[in-house]
Coordinates of C-alpha atoms in Angstrom, one line a residue:
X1 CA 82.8 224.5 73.4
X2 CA 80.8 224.8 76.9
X3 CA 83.0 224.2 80.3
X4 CA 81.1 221.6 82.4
X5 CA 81.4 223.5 85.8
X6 CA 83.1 222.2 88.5
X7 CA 82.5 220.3 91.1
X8 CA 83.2 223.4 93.4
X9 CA 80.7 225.4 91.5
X10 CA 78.4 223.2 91.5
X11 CA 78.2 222.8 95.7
X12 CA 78.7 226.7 95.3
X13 CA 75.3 227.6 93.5
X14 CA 73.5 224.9 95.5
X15 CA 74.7 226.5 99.0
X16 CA 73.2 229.9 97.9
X17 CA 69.9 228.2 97.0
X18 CA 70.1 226.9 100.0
X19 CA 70.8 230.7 101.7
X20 CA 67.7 231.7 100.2
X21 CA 65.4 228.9 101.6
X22 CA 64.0 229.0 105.0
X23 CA 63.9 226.2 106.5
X24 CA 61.3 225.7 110.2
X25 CA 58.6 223.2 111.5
X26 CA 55.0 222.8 110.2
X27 CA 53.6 223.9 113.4
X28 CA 55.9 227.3 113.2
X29 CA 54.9 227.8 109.7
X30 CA 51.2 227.4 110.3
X31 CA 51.3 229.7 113.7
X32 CA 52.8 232.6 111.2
X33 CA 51.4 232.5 108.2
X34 CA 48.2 232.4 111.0
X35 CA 49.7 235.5 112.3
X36 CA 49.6 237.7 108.8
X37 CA 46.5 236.2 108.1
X38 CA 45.3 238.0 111.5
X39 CA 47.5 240.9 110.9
X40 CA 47.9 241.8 107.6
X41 CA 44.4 240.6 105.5
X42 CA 41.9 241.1 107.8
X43 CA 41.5 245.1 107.1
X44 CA 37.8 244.5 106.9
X45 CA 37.6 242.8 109.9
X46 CA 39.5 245.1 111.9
X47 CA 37.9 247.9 110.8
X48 CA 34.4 246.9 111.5
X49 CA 35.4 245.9 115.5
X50 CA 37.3 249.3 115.9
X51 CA 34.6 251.8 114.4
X52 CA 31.9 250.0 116.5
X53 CA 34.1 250.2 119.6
X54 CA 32.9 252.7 122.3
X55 CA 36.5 254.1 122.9
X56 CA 35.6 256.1 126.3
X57 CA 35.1 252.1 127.9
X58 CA 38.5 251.2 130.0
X59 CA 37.6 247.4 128.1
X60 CA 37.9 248.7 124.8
X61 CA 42.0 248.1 124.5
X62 CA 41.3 244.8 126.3
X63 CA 37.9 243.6 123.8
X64 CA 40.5 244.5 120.8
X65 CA 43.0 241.7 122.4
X66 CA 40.0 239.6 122.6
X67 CA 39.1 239.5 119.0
X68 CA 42.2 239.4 117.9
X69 CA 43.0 235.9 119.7
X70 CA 39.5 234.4 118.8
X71 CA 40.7 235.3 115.4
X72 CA 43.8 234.0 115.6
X73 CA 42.7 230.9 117.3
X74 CA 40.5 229.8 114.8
X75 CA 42.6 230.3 111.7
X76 CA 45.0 228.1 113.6
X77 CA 42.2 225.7 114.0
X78 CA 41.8 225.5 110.4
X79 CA 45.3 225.0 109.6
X80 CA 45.5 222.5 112.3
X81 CA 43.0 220.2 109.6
X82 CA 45.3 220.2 106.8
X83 CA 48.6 219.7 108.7
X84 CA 49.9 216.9 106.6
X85 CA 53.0 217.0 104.2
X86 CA 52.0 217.7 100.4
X87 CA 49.2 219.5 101.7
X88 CA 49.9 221.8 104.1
X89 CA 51.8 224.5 102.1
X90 CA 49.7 224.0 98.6
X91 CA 46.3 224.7 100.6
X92 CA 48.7 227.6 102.5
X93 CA 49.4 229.1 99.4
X94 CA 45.7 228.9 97.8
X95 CA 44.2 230.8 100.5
X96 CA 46.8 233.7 100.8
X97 CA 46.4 234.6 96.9
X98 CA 42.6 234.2 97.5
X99 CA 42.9 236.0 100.4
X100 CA 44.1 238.9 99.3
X101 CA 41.7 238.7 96.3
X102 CA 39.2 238.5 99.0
X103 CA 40.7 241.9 101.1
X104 CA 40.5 243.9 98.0
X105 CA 36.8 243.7 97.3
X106 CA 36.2 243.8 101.2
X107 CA 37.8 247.0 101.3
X108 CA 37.2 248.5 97.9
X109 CA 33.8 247.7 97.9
X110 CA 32.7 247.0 101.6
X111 CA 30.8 243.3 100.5
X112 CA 31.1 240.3 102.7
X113 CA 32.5 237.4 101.3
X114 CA 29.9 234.6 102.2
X115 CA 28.2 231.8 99.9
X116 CA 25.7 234.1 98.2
X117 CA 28.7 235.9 96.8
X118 CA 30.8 233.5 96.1
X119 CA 27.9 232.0 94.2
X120 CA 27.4 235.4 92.5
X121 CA 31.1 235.0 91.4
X122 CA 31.0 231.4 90.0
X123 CA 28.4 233.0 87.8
X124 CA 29.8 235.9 86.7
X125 CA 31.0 235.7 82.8
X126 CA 33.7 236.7 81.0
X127 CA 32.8 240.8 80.7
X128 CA 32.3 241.0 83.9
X129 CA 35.4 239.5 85.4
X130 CA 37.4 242.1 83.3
X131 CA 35.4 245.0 84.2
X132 CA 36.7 244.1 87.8
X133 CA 39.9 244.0 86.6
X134 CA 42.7 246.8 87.7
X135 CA 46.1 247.9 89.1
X136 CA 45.0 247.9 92.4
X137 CA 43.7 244.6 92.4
X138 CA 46.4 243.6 90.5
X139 CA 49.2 245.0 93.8
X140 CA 46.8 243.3 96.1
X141 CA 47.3 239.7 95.0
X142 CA 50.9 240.4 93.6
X143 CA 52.3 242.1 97.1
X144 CA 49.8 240.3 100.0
X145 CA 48.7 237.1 98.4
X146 CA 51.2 235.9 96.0
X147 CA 54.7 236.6 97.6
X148 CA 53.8 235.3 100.9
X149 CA 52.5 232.2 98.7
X150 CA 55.9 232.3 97.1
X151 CA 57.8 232.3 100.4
X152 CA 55.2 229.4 102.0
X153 CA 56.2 227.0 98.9
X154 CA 59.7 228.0 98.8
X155 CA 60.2 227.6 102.8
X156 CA 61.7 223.7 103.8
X157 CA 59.7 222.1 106.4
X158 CA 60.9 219.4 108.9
X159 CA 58.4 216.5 109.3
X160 CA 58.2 214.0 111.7
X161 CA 56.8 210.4 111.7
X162 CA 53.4 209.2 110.8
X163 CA 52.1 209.0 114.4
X164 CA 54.4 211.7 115.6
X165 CA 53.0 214.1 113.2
X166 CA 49.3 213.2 114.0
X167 CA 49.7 214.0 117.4
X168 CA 51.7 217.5 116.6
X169 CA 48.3 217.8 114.5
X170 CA 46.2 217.0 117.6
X171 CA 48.1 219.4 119.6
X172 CA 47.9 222.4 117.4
X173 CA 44.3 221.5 117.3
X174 CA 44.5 221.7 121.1
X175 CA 46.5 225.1 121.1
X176 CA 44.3 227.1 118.7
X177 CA 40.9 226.0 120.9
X178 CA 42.9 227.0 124.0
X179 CA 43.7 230.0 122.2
X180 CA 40.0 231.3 120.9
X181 CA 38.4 230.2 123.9
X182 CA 40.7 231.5 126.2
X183 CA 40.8 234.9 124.3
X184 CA 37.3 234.8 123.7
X185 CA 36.2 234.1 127.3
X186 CA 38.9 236.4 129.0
X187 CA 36.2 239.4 129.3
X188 CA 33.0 237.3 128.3
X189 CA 30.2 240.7 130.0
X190 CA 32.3 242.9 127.3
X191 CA 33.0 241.0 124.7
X192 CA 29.4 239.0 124.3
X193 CA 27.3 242.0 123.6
X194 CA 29.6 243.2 121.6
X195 CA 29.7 239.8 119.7
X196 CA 25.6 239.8 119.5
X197 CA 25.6 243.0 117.5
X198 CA 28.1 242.4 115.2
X199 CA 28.9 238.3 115.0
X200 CA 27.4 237.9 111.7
X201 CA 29.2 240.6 109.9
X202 CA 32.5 240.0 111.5
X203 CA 32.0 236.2 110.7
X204 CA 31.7 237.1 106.5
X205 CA 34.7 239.9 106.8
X206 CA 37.2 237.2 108.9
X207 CA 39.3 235.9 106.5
X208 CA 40.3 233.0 105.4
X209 CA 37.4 232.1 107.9
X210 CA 34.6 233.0 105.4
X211 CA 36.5 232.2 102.3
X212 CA 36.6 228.1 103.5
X213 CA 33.5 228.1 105.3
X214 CA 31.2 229.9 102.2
X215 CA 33.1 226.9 100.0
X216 CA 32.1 224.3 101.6
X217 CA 28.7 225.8 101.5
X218 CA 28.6 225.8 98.0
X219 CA 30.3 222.6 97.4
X220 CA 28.1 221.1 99.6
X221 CA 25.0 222.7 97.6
X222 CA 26.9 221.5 94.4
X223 CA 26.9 217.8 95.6
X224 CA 23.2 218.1 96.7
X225 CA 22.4 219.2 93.1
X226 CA 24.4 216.7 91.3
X227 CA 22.8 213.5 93.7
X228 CA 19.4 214.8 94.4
X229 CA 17.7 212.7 97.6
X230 CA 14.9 210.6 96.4
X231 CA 12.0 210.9 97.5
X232 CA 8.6 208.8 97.9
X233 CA 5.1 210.5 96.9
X234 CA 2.6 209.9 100.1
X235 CA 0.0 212.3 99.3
X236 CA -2.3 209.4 98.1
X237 CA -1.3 207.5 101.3
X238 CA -2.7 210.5 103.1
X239 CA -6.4 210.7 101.2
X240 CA -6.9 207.2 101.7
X241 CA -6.2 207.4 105.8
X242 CA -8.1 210.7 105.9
X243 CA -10.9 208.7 104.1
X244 CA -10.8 205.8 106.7
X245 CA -10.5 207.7 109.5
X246 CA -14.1 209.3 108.5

């Protein structure tokens, strides 16, 4: 016959659950998980700014800072949006896993991740899906994207009122603007040329950057589909004022 355990044990097991939760604020959370983001899956991006660098310029050290707070700055931005409980940490945890999905092919395969692939990829069948398939990819999502996911949902956050929260939202905003712009702007004569040549490739390779901004393409594109705009014919409109105006 089974022992219930004791009200001892009980309070034991739950105290080392609790050891093994981390518990922090929204706003340190998001500025962290920003942090790997800029860190850890941006490969792509890094490597594109650093082989197009001209390494014998004394504001080549300083143009890396640069891009690295712009970066930074705007993922915080981002996270800033969707800085509400039950939805922080879900949408979190989504865009490490696809993330790091996102780093492989970057690297593997040197594509951009923008809306024309990610329409490519809606697209793609069954057959094709596994052929991409492999270890590799596999360590990728398992090691950057789904354990950092796993530590996001298991980590305890403190939250704060209604209006107290909002305006924690506001200021994060506030913070990651400060941030961009004022890493952005620190050097603007070296860092603007250097944004001209290669802005548009750097904006496809900045993740999660591309990944949210290429979905909203496509949802948007999606929604346009489903609820066409109508549309009035004025063609015959047209001949019959061309015919009066003669």
């Amino acid at each position: 016959m089974p022992v219930a355990d004791s009200p001892a044990q009980r309070r034991g097991t739950f105290e080392d659950e609790r050891a093994f939760q981390i518990r922090t604020t929204p706003t340190v959370l998001l500025l962290v998980v920003a942090l790997y983001f800029v860190l850890v899956l941006n490969t792509a991006f890094w490597g594109l700014v650093l082989s197009n660098l001209d390494w014998k310029s004394s504001s080549s050290p300083l143009l890396i800072v640069q891009m690295g707070l712009f970066l930074f700055g705007l993922i915080v931005v981002v996270f800033s949006l969707v800085r509400f409980p039950s939805v922080l940490k879900p949408v979190l945890a989504v865009l490490l896993v696809a993330s790091a999905a996102a780093a492989y092919f970057m690297n593997q395969y040197g594509i951009l991740i923008d809306d024309d692939m990610l329409r490519n990829a809606l697209q793609t069948d069954n057959a094709e899906t596994a052929g991409l398939l492999n270890w590799t990819l596999a360590a990728y999502i398992a090691i950057l994207g789904l354990l950092p996911a796993l530590i996001v949902i298991r980590t305890k956050l403190r939250w704060s009122g209604i209006v107290r929260n909002g305006m924690q939202s506001v200021a994060v905003l506030a913070l990651g603007l400060g941030i961009a712009l004022g890493g952005g702007g620190a050097d603007f004569k070296a860092s603007a040329p250097f944004v001209r040549a290669h802005g548009k490739q750097m904006r496809w390779r900045a993740t999660p950057l591309n990944l949210v901004q290429a979905s909203l393409r496509v949802a948007r594109e999606q929604r346009l589909l489903a609820n066409p705009t109508p549309y009035t014919v004025i063609a015959k409109s047209v001949k019959i004022m061309a015919k009066k105006l003669k």
